[in-house]
PDB file of C-alpha atoms in Angstrom:
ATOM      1  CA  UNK A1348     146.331 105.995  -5.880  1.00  0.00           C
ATOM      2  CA  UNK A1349     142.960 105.000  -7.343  1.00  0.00           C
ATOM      3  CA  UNK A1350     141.180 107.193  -4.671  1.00  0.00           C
ATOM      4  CA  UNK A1351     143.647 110.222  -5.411  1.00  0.00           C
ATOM      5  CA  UNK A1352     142.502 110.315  -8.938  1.00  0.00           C
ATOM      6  CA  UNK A1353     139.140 109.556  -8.184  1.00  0.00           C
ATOM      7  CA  UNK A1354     138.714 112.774  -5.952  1.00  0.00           C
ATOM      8  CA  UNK A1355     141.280 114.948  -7.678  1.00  0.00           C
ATOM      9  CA  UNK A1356     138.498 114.590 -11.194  1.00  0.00           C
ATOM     10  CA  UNK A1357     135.159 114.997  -9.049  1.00  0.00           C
ATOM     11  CA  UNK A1358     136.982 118.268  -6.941  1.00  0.00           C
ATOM     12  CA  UNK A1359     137.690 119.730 -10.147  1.00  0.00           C
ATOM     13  CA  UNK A1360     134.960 118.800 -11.799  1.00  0.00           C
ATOM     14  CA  UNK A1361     132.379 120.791  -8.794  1.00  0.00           C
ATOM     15  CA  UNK A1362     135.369 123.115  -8.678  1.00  0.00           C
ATOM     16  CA  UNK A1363     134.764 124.387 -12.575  1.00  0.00           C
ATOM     17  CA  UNK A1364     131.440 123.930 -12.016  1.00  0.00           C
ATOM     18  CA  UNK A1365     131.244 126.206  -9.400  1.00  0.00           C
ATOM     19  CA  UNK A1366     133.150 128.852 -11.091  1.00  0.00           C
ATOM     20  CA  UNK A1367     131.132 128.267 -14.580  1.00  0.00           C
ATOM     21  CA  UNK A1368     127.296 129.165 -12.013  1.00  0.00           C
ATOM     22  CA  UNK A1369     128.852 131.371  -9.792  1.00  0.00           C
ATOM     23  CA  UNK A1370     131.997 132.745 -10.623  1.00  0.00           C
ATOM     24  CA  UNK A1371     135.895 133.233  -9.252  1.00  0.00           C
ATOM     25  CA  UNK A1372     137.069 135.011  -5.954  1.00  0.00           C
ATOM     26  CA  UNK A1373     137.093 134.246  -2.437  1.00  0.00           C
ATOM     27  CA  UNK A1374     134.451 137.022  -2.167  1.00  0.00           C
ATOM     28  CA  UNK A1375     131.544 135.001  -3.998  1.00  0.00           C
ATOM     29  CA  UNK A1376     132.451 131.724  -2.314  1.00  0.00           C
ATOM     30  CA  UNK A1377     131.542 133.710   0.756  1.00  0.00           C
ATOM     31  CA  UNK A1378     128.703 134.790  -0.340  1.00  0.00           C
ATOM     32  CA  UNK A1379     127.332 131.684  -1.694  1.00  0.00           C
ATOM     33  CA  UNK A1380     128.708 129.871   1.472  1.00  0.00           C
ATOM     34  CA  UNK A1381     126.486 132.219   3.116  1.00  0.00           C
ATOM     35  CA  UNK A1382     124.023 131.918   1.419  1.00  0.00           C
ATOM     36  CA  UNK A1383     123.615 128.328   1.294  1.00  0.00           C
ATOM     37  CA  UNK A1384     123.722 128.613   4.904  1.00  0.00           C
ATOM     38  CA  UNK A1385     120.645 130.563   5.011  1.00  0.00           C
ATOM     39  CA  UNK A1386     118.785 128.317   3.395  1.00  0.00           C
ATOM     40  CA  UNK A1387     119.871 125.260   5.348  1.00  0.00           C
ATOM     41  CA  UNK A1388     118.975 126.912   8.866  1.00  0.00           C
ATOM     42  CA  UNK A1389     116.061 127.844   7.593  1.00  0.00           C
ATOM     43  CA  UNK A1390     115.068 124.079   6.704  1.00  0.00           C
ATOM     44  CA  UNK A1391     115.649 123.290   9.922  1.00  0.00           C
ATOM     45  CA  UNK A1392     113.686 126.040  11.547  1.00  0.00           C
ATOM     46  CA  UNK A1393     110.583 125.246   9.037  1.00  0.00           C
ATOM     47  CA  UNK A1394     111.120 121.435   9.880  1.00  0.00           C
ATOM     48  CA  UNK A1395     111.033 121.953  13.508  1.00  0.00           C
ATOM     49  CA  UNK A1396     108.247 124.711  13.769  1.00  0.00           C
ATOM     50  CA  UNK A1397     106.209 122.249  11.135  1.00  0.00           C
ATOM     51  CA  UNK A1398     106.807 119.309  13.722  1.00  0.00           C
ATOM     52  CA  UNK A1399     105.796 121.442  16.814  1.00  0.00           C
ATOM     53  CA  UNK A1400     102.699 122.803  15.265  1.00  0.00           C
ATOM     54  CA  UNK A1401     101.653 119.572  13.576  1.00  0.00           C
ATOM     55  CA  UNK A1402     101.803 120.813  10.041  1.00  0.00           C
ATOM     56  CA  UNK A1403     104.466 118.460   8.976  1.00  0.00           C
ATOM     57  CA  UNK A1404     103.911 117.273   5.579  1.00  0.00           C
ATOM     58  CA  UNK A1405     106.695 115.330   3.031  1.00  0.00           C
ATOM     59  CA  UNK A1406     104.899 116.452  -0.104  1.00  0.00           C
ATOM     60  CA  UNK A1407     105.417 119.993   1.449  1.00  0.00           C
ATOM     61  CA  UNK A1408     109.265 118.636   2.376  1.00  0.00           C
ATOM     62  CA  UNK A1409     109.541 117.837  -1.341  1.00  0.00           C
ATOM     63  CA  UNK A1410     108.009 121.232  -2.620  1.00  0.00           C
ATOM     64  CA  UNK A1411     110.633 122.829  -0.783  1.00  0.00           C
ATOM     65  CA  UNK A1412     113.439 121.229  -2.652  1.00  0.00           C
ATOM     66  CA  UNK A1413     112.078 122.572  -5.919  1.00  0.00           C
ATOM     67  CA  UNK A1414     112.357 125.882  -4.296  1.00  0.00           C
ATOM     68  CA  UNK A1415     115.582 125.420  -2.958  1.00  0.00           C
ATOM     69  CA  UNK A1416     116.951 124.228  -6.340  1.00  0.00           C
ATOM     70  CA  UNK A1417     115.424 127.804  -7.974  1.00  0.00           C
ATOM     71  CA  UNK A1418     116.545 129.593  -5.322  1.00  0.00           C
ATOM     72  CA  UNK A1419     120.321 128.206  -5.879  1.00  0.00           C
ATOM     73  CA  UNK A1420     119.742 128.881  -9.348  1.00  0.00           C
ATOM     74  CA  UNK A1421     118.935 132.960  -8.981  1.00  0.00           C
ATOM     75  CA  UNK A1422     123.024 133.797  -8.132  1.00  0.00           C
ATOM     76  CA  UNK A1423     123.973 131.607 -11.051  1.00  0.00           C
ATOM     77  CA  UNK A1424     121.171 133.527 -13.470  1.00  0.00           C
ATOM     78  CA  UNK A1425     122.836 136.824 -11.646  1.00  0.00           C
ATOM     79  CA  UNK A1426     126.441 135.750 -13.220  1.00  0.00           C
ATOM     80  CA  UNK A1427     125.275 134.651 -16.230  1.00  0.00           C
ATOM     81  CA  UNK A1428     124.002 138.126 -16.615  1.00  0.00           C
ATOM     82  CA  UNK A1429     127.285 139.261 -15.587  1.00  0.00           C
ATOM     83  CA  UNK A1430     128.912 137.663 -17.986  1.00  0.00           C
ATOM     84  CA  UNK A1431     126.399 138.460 -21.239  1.00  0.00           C
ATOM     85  CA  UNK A1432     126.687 142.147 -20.222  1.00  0.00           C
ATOM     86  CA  UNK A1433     130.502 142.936 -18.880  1.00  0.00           C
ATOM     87  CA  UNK A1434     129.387 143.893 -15.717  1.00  0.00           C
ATOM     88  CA  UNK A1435     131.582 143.044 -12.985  1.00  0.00           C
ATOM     89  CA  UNK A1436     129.233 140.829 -10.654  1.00  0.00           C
ATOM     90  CA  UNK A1437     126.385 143.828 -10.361  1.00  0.00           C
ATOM     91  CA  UNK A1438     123.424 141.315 -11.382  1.00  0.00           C
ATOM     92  CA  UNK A1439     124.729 138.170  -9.079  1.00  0.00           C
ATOM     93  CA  UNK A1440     125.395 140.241  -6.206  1.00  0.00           C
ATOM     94  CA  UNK A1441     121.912 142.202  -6.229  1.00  0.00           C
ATOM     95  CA  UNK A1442     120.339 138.767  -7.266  1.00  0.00           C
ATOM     96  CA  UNK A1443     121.927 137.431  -4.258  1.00  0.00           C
ATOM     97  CA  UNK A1444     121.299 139.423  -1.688  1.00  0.00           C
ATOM     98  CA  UNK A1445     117.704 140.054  -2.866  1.00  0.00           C
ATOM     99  CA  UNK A1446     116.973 136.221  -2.390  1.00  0.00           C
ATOM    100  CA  UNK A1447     119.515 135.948   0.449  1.00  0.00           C
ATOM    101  CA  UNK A1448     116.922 138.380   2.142  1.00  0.00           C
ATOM    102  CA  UNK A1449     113.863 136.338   1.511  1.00  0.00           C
ATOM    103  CA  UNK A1450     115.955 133.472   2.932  1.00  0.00           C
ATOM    104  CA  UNK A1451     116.288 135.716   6.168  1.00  0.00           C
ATOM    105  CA  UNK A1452     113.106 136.510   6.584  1.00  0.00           C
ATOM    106  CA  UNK A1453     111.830 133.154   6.021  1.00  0.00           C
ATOM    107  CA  UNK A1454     114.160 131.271   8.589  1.00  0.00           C
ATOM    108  CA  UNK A1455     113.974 134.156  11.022  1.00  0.00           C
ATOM    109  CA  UNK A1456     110.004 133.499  11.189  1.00  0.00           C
ATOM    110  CA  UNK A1457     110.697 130.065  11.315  1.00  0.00           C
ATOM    111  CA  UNK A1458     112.549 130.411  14.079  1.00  0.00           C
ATOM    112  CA  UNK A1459     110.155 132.151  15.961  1.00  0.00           C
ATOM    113  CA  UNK A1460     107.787 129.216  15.042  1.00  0.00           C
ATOM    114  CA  UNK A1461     110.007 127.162  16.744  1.00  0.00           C
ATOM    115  CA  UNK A1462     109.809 128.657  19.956  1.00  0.00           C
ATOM    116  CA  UNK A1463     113.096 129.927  19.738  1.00  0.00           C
ATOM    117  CA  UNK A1464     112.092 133.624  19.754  1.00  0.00           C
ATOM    118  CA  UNK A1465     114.354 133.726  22.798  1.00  0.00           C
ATOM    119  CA  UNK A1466     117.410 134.527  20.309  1.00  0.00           C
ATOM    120  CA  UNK A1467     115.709 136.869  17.787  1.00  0.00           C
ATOM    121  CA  UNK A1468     116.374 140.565  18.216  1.00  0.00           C
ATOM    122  CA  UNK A1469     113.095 142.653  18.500  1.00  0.00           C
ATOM    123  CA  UNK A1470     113.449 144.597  15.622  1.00  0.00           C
ATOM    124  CA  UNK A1471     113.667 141.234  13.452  1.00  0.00           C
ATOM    125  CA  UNK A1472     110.384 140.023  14.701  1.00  0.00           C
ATOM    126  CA  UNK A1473     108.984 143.238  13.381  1.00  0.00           C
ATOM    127  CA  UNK A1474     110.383 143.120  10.165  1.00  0.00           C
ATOM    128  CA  UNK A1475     109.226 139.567   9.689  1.00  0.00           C
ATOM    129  CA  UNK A1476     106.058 139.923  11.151  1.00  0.00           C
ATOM    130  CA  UNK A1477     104.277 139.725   7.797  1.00  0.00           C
ATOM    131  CA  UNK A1478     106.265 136.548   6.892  1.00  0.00           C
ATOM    132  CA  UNK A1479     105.664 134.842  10.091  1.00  0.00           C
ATOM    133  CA  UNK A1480     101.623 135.474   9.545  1.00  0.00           C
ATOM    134  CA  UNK A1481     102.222 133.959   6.525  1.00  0.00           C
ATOM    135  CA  UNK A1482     103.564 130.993   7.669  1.00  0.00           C
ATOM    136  CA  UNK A1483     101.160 130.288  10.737  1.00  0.00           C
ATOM    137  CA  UNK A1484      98.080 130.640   8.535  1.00  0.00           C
ATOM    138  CA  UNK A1485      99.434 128.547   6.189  1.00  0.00           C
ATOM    139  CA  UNK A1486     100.615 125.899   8.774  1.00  0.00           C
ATOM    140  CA  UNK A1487      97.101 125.890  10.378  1.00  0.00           C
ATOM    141  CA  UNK A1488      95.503 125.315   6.492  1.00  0.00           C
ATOM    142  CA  UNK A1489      98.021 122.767   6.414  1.00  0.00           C
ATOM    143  CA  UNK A1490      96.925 121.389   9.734  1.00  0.00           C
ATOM    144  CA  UNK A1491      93.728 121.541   9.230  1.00  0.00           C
ATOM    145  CA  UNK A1492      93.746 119.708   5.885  1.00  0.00           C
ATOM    146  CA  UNK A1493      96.217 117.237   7.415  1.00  0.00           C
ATOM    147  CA  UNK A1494      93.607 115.895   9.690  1.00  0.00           C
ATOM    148  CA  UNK A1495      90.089 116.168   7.366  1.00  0.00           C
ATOM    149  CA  UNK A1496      92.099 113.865   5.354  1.00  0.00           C
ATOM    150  CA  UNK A1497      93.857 111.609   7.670  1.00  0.00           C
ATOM    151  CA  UNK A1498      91.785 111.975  10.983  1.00  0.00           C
ATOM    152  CA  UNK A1499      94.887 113.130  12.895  1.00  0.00           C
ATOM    153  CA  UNK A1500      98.211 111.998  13.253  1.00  0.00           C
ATOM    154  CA  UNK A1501      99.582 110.167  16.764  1.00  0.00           C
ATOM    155  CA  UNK A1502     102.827 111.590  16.184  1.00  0.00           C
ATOM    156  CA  UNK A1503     101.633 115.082  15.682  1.00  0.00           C
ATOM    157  CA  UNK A1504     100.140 115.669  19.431  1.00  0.00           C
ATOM    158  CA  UNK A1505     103.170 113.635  21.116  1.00  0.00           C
ATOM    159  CA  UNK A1506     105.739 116.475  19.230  1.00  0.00           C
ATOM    160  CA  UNK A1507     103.520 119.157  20.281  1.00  0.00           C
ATOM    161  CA  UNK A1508     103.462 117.858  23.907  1.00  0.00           C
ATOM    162  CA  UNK A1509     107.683 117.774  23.586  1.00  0.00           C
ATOM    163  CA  UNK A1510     107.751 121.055  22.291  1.00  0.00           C
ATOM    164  CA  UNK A1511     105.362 122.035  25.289  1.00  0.00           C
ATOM    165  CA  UNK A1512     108.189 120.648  27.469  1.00  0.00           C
ATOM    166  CA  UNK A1513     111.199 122.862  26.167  1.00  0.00           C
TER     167      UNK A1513
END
């Protein structure tokens, strides 16, 4: 009974929470579903592509959950907007869908980092192809930086010799 109550009070507690960021309707759980989505293939694409190339870094792993944590927060700013103004859900869905695009981009050239271009339409790699120069000159700073400072890293050439192998 103990365990009933226990996860009846924390459901509705992220229940009303949800609903006080993000709003009601089956239409903006989707969307946020989505959304959330995005951004967790896309931190497995960057975690992957950072192994194979050797620009892993944790203090770049914890950057990227102060980005994730903003990004989460634009859709809530969007309905907060919402709300202050009467519109029905014009700021949190353009809010959305502009970061949910950025998301896109950003896993798609991940993916192709990852060596799993295989799966990405043609037309995607051209629209990202800005992004994904982005991300391999950064990754080579990174890189770069990675072993002025630490003389190289063991694990770094054995991934790259895996990822050689796929």
């Amino acid at each position: 009974m103990k365990e009933w109550l226990l996860s009846g009070t924390i459901g509705a507690f992220l229940l009303s929470a949800f609903h006080f960021l993000y709003g009601e309707g089956s239409v903006r759980y989707l969307a946020i579903f989505l959304y959330v989505f995005l951004l967790v293939m896309d931190w497995l694409a960057g975690y992957r592509a950072s192994k194979i190339d050797g620009s892993y870094a944790s203090e770049y792993g914890v950057k990227g959950g102060y980005r994730a944590v903003f990004i989460l927060g634009m859709p809530s700013i969007g309905h907060q907007i919402d709300q202050i103004s009467g519109t029905p859900g014009v700021a949190f869905y353009f809010l959305t869908a502009a970061f949910g695009l950025h998301i896109w981009k950003s896993m798609t050239a991940n993916v192709i980092r990852a060596g799993w271009e295989k799966w990405v339409p043609g037309w995607a790699m051209i629209y990202v192809a800005e992004e994904l120069e982005h991300k391999i000159s950064r990754a080579i700073k990174r890189r770069m930086e990675k072993e002025k400072y630490l003389g190289g890293d063991e694990s770094v050439s054995k991934d790259n010799r895996n990822a050689s192998d796929q």
